[in-house]
DNA sequence: CATGAATGAGCCTTCATTCAT
DNA sequence: GATGAATGAAGGCTCATTCAT
């Protein structure tokens, strides 16, 4: 089995799913984009669902790896959180199609695509929770915030920001500014301090 | 035009879309749930897309109204932000189906449903931005956070939390706790202060 | 539901199945022959299998009825057996398409079409066994032949003869002669000798 | 040409065709069962149809040979007929897969597989007609039965009996009893009476 | 000769939408 | 306005056959 061909199909599927959405995307279109025949798709994937799930599971691996790497190089928990934010938004720019899949299709999938649990995505989210915990243990962060809730707040904020950026055609929004602001709000809050 | 019948169809559509997703939902099923004939649906709506858009636009009106009302009763910007959070999560519980539509389908719609701009949704988001601005003018909140970015952070966090709650079958997660934590993080940040 | 339309589809299916065989037949072709749209077929039948099964089950009813009627008018068991033979071969001529379906597809169906038991066909076969039993009780026929085996011998002979007739394009074979010969062979075998 | 490989494919095809039916059987499955690559099948056979036809034509040779041999050892036409019946039913038991092919697929083939005439099968049938003729010439059998019709009656009866046996999962039916009964019915019918 | 990955035509089935009643 | 049977375009998937290695 030509593993190169499998990769080409996955890459094509990311593009087509991002452009048309999972339900509007046609397997024939994915195959054409990948430069293979329709039937070839079914040599590497069970069905259309399986293509999407494979994308989520397999493409998340290097993304998770990259983020873990970036975090590990930072000394303080504060810097790690900033790195998570930067890393996520950078990934969204560099892998724009994959980013849109995460934003637009991942949610649907875990509910409507039979049997998909989204394990890799959970792993990605968990990095955010773990980083909070690290900071709590080191005394950098307050202890009354639950990692399980915080990871959702952080991911939710990042996801909304990047979705908004993806959907705006011009993309004139400055993601660096957004990164700074997310960091500012979550780390320090919006209230004025020390009056 | 029998406005009662139109309302019945909308209500049925919210339920079916939430349960099956927009693409899996069948117009016939919606009609059956509404107690009307399939064709009747097309007397009140142009097509399937139009049903979904109508839901977003029309159902958002009382939701926005309710939130504006709740906010107006609070004196400080801090209390208004807390009210927004509480109000949103309460709405997600009370109108669970509508909530799921917002979480799962709204994103798809603005990209894949031709010509939909999501004006009511923007209005909803804007409440969050405006409330930040109010606090900034009154001196409660710091001035270096852009309302346009903040509204996305707040909505993103709320949306992620409520989606997670919706998808968890047991729903044993305490939304009150989540509300407090979102408020704590966004208002005060996660870093320890006044060392 | 327009029962007339259902009948038209069944009639068309008999023709197309007989001409092309079940597996080669296309649902679209059946619909066209019936003068309806492809989708209409699925308003009346679950799937392609269901069309074939419905043919067997429903078309057998008048055939069984006709045979039972014809038999009842005959006084002796010998005459009843002759009537069965005549009736079967006449039916094969008059309902040639249906006849071919019985010959060519019925066997496949009970094995390869999921869940089909062929109850009506068993009923048809049973008439043959019952008629032997009647003759055995009346003393016309010898008692050492099992009805269960005899019905298969009789149907097998009839089926082979009529299939051969169906498949011969010219159809110059005389079915009356065949009827006489089947009767001659089988009857002189089952009747008591040397009274 | 590796004749051994060709034989392995034929043997595998008999098994798969008998199990799944001609139309449901996959060439790939046959190849796998034969322990060869899919493409190898096409080195020995023109196409799927050709495999089935080759089975009928080639596998019938030893079957015909066996039956001719068995018959030749019997002195009277009566015994020869009994031998035909016994031999056929024994073959159905010993070569159950091949038997099912004859019962279920042969009929389809002669109509739907382009250009197939079934010459070997006709030869098999002819043995039955010839044996009747032998008995007629020797004065054992009556003269008013046409061999062409008789061979169909005999084969039809045998085929129906053996098909019924094949399809019954338990196979508790006694084929010896069936053989006796077929012989009893047909012989006492075709033999001259009251000499 | 043998392989088995690749091909792509073909078909069953679905379902948004229409329209005669 | 209301109905729901009818429509038919569209697409996921299969599998007999081919061909580069």
mmCIF file of C-alpha atoms in Angstrom, chain A residues 27-178:
data_model
loop_
_atom_site.group_PDB
_atom_site.id
_atom_site.type_symbol
_atom_site.label_atom_id
_atom_site.label_comp_id
_atom_site.label_asym_id
_atom_site.label_seq_id
_atom_site.Cartn_x
_atom_site.Cartn_y
_atom_site.Cartn_z
ATOM 1 C CA UNK A 27 -15.621 12.068 -2.260
ATOM 2 C CA UNK A 28 -15.145 12.316 -6.005
ATOM 3 C CA UNK A 29 -13.921 15.898 -5.549
ATOM 4 C CA UNK A 30 -11.435 14.858 -2.894
ATOM 5 C CA UNK A 31 -10.112 12.117 -5.145
ATOM 6 C CA UNK A 32 -9.773 14.512 -8.055
ATOM 7 C CA UNK A 33 -7.907 16.999 -5.877
ATOM 8 C CA UNK A 34 -5.617 14.203 -4.740
ATOM 9 C CA UNK A 35 -5.050 13.103 -8.315
ATOM 10 C CA UNK A 36 -6.463 9.603 -7.805
ATOM 11 C CA UNK A 37 -9.584 7.757 -8.886
ATOM 12 C CA UNK A 38 -12.674 7.784 -6.709
ATOM 13 C CA UNK A 39 -12.322 4.143 -5.803
ATOM 14 C CA UNK A 40 -8.761 4.617 -4.646
ATOM 15 C CA UNK A 41 -10.080 6.619 -1.720
ATOM 16 C CA UNK A 42 -11.781 3.494 -0.464
ATOM 17 C CA UNK A 43 -8.543 1.533 -0.533
ATOM 18 C CA UNK A 44 -7.215 3.770 2.206
ATOM 19 C CA UNK A 45 -10.334 4.769 4.118
ATOM 20 C CA UNK A 46 -13.479 2.925 5.091
ATOM 21 C CA UNK A 47 -15.823 5.714 4.126
ATOM 22 C CA UNK A 48 -16.246 9.467 4.095
ATOM 23 C CA UNK A 49 -16.541 9.646 7.885
ATOM 24 C CA UNK A 50 -13.308 7.754 8.260
ATOM 25 C CA UNK A 51 -11.467 10.320 6.153
ATOM 26 C CA UNK A 52 -12.542 13.133 8.450
ATOM 27 C CA UNK A 53 -11.759 11.213 11.606
ATOM 28 C CA UNK A 54 -8.361 10.217 10.233
ATOM 29 C CA UNK A 55 -7.611 13.858 9.563
ATOM 30 C CA UNK A 56 -8.436 14.829 13.117
ATOM 31 C CA UNK A 57 -6.534 11.985 14.688
ATOM 32 C CA UNK A 58 -3.446 12.020 12.508
ATOM 33 C CA UNK A 59 -2.992 15.693 11.816
ATOM 34 C CA UNK A 60 -3.295 16.513 15.492
ATOM 35 C CA UNK A 61 -0.198 14.460 16.305
ATOM 36 C CA UNK A 62 2.414 16.895 14.924
ATOM 37 C CA UNK A 63 0.347 19.836 16.122
ATOM 38 C CA UNK A 64 0.327 18.480 19.662
ATOM 39 C CA UNK A 65 4.008 17.632 19.380
ATOM 40 C CA UNK A 66 4.871 21.137 18.226
ATOM 41 C CA UNK A 67 2.962 22.723 21.054
ATOM 42 C CA UNK A 68 4.438 20.463 23.724
ATOM 43 C CA UNK A 69 7.885 21.275 22.389
ATOM 44 C CA UNK A 70 7.317 25.006 22.401
ATOM 45 C CA UNK A 71 5.955 24.959 25.942
ATOM 46 C CA UNK A 72 8.789 22.897 27.312
ATOM 47 C CA UNK A 73 11.261 25.594 26.332
ATOM 48 C CA UNK A 74 9.574 28.195 28.491
ATOM 49 C CA UNK A 75 10.508 28.497 32.140
ATOM 50 C CA UNK A 76 7.469 30.103 33.771
ATOM 51 C CA UNK A 77 3.859 29.034 33.568
ATOM 52 C CA UNK A 78 2.969 32.557 32.424
ATOM 53 C CA UNK A 79 5.294 32.182 29.464
ATOM 54 C CA UNK A 80 3.899 28.728 28.741
ATOM 55 C CA UNK A 81 0.359 30.090 28.545
ATOM 56 C CA UNK A 82 1.513 32.832 26.205
ATOM 57 C CA UNK A 83 3.256 30.184 24.122
ATOM 58 C CA UNK A 84 0.063 28.112 23.882
ATOM 59 C CA UNK A 85 -1.817 31.136 22.630
ATOM 60 C CA UNK A 86 0.864 32.096 20.123
ATOM 61 C CA UNK A 87 1.357 28.560 18.982
ATOM 62 C CA UNK A 88 -2.346 27.962 18.408
ATOM 63 C CA UNK A 89 -2.890 31.133 16.440
ATOM 64 C CA UNK A 90 0.259 30.575 14.425
ATOM 65 C CA UNK A 91 -0.884 27.073 13.562
ATOM 66 C CA UNK A 92 -4.225 28.466 12.432
ATOM 67 C CA UNK A 93 -2.435 30.758 10.023
ATOM 68 C CA UNK A 94 0.052 28.263 8.712
ATOM 69 C CA UNK A 95 -2.398 25.390 8.432
ATOM 70 C CA UNK A 96 -5.414 27.484 7.619
ATOM 71 C CA UNK A 97 -7.442 24.619 6.126
ATOM 72 C CA UNK A 98 -6.758 22.313 9.037
ATOM 73 C CA UNK A 99 -7.616 25.149 11.361
ATOM 74 C CA UNK A 100 -10.988 25.639 9.763
ATOM 75 C CA UNK A 101 -11.722 21.952 10.013
ATOM 76 C CA UNK A 102 -11.044 22.107 13.720
ATOM 77 C CA UNK A 103 -13.264 25.123 14.124
ATOM 78 C CA UNK A 104 -16.151 24.161 11.894
ATOM 79 C CA UNK A 105 -16.314 20.388 11.714
ATOM 80 C CA UNK A 106 -14.792 18.985 14.861
ATOM 81 C CA UNK A 107 -17.788 19.874 16.972
ATOM 82 C CA UNK A 108 -20.255 18.345 14.573
ATOM 83 C CA UNK A 109 -18.180 15.220 14.318
ATOM 84 C CA UNK A 110 -18.156 14.249 17.922
ATOM 85 C CA UNK A 111 -21.920 14.414 17.959
ATOM 86 C CA UNK A 112 -23.006 13.289 14.524
ATOM 87 C CA UNK A 113 -20.297 11.041 13.231
ATOM 88 C CA UNK A 114 -20.994 7.670 14.652
ATOM 89 C CA UNK A 115 -18.554 6.476 17.254
ATOM 90 C CA UNK A 116 -16.060 9.295 17.090
ATOM 91 C CA UNK A 117 -14.734 10.338 20.445
ATOM 92 C CA UNK A 118 -12.101 12.886 19.495
ATOM 93 C CA UNK A 119 -9.287 11.548 21.607
ATOM 94 C CA UNK A 120 -6.525 13.605 20.013
ATOM 95 C CA UNK A 121 -8.528 16.759 20.411
ATOM 96 C CA UNK A 122 -8.956 16.007 24.095
ATOM 97 C CA UNK A 123 -5.208 15.591 24.336
ATOM 98 C CA UNK A 124 -4.765 19.024 22.774
ATOM 99 C CA UNK A 125 -7.178 20.583 25.242
ATOM 100 C CA UNK A 126 -5.492 18.836 28.121
ATOM 101 C CA UNK A 127 -2.217 20.607 27.419
ATOM 102 C CA UNK A 128 -4.007 23.797 28.401
ATOM 103 C CA UNK A 129 -5.364 22.331 31.605
ATOM 104 C CA UNK A 130 -2.016 20.821 32.554
ATOM 105 C CA UNK A 131 -0.229 24.113 32.041
ATOM 106 C CA UNK A 132 -2.608 25.814 34.455
ATOM 107 C CA UNK A 133 -1.947 23.074 37.004
ATOM 108 C CA UNK A 134 1.799 23.520 36.595
ATOM 109 C CA UNK A 135 1.439 27.193 37.384
ATOM 110 C CA UNK A 136 -0.758 26.457 40.345
ATOM 111 C CA UNK A 137 1.788 24.086 41.821
ATOM 112 C CA UNK A 138 4.605 26.522 41.263
ATOM 113 C CA UNK A 139 2.580 29.230 42.969
ATOM 114 C CA UNK A 140 2.344 31.415 39.903
ATOM 115 C CA UNK A 141 -1.391 30.934 39.459
ATOM 116 C CA UNK A 142 -4.259 31.055 41.900
ATOM 117 C CA UNK A 143 -5.583 27.731 43.086
ATOM 118 C CA UNK A 144 -9.312 28.325 42.831
ATOM 119 C CA UNK A 145 -9.562 27.855 39.084
ATOM 120 C CA UNK A 146 -10.293 24.315 37.895
ATOM 121 C CA UNK A 147 -8.033 23.142 35.066
ATOM 122 C CA UNK A 148 -11.013 21.410 33.431
ATOM 123 C CA UNK A 149 -12.873 24.682 33.205
ATOM 124 C CA UNK A 150 -9.860 26.798 32.381
ATOM 125 C CA UNK A 151 -8.870 24.696 29.396
ATOM 126 C CA UNK A 152 -12.310 25.279 27.946
ATOM 127 C CA UNK A 153 -12.142 29.005 28.540
ATOM 128 C CA UNK A 154 -8.746 29.241 26.907
ATOM 129 C CA UNK A 155 -9.570 26.997 23.973
ATOM 130 C CA UNK A 156 -12.960 28.639 23.516
ATOM 131 C CA UNK A 157 -11.400 32.089 23.362
ATOM 132 C CA UNK A 158 -8.666 30.983 20.977
ATOM 133 C CA UNK A 159 -11.111 29.096 18.790
ATOM 134 C CA UNK A 160 -13.528 31.982 18.509
ATOM 135 C CA UNK A 161 -10.761 34.433 17.685
ATOM 136 C CA UNK A 162 -9.250 32.218 15.047
ATOM 137 C CA UNK A 163 -12.610 31.318 13.541
ATOM 138 C CA UNK A 164 -13.410 34.979 13.215
ATOM 139 C CA UNK A 165 -10.078 35.488 11.527
ATOM 140 C CA UNK A 166 -10.647 32.542 9.170
ATOM 141 C CA UNK A 167 -14.074 33.692 8.149
ATOM 142 C CA UNK A 168 -13.052 37.270 7.461
ATOM 143 C CA UNK A 169 -12.066 37.194 3.834
ATOM 144 C CA UNK A 170 -9.578 40.016 4.010
ATOM 145 C CA UNK A 171 -7.868 38.705 7.120
ATOM 146 C CA UNK A 172 -6.655 42.126 7.955
ATOM 147 C CA UNK A 173 -7.102 41.343 11.627
ATOM 148 C CA UNK A 174 -3.793 41.241 13.449
ATOM 149 C CA UNK A 175 -3.424 37.890 15.129
ATOM 150 C CA UNK A 176 -0.425 39.108 17.140
ATOM 151 C CA UNK A 177 -2.576 41.754 18.733
ATOM 152 C CA UNK A 178 -5.252 39.154 19.430
#
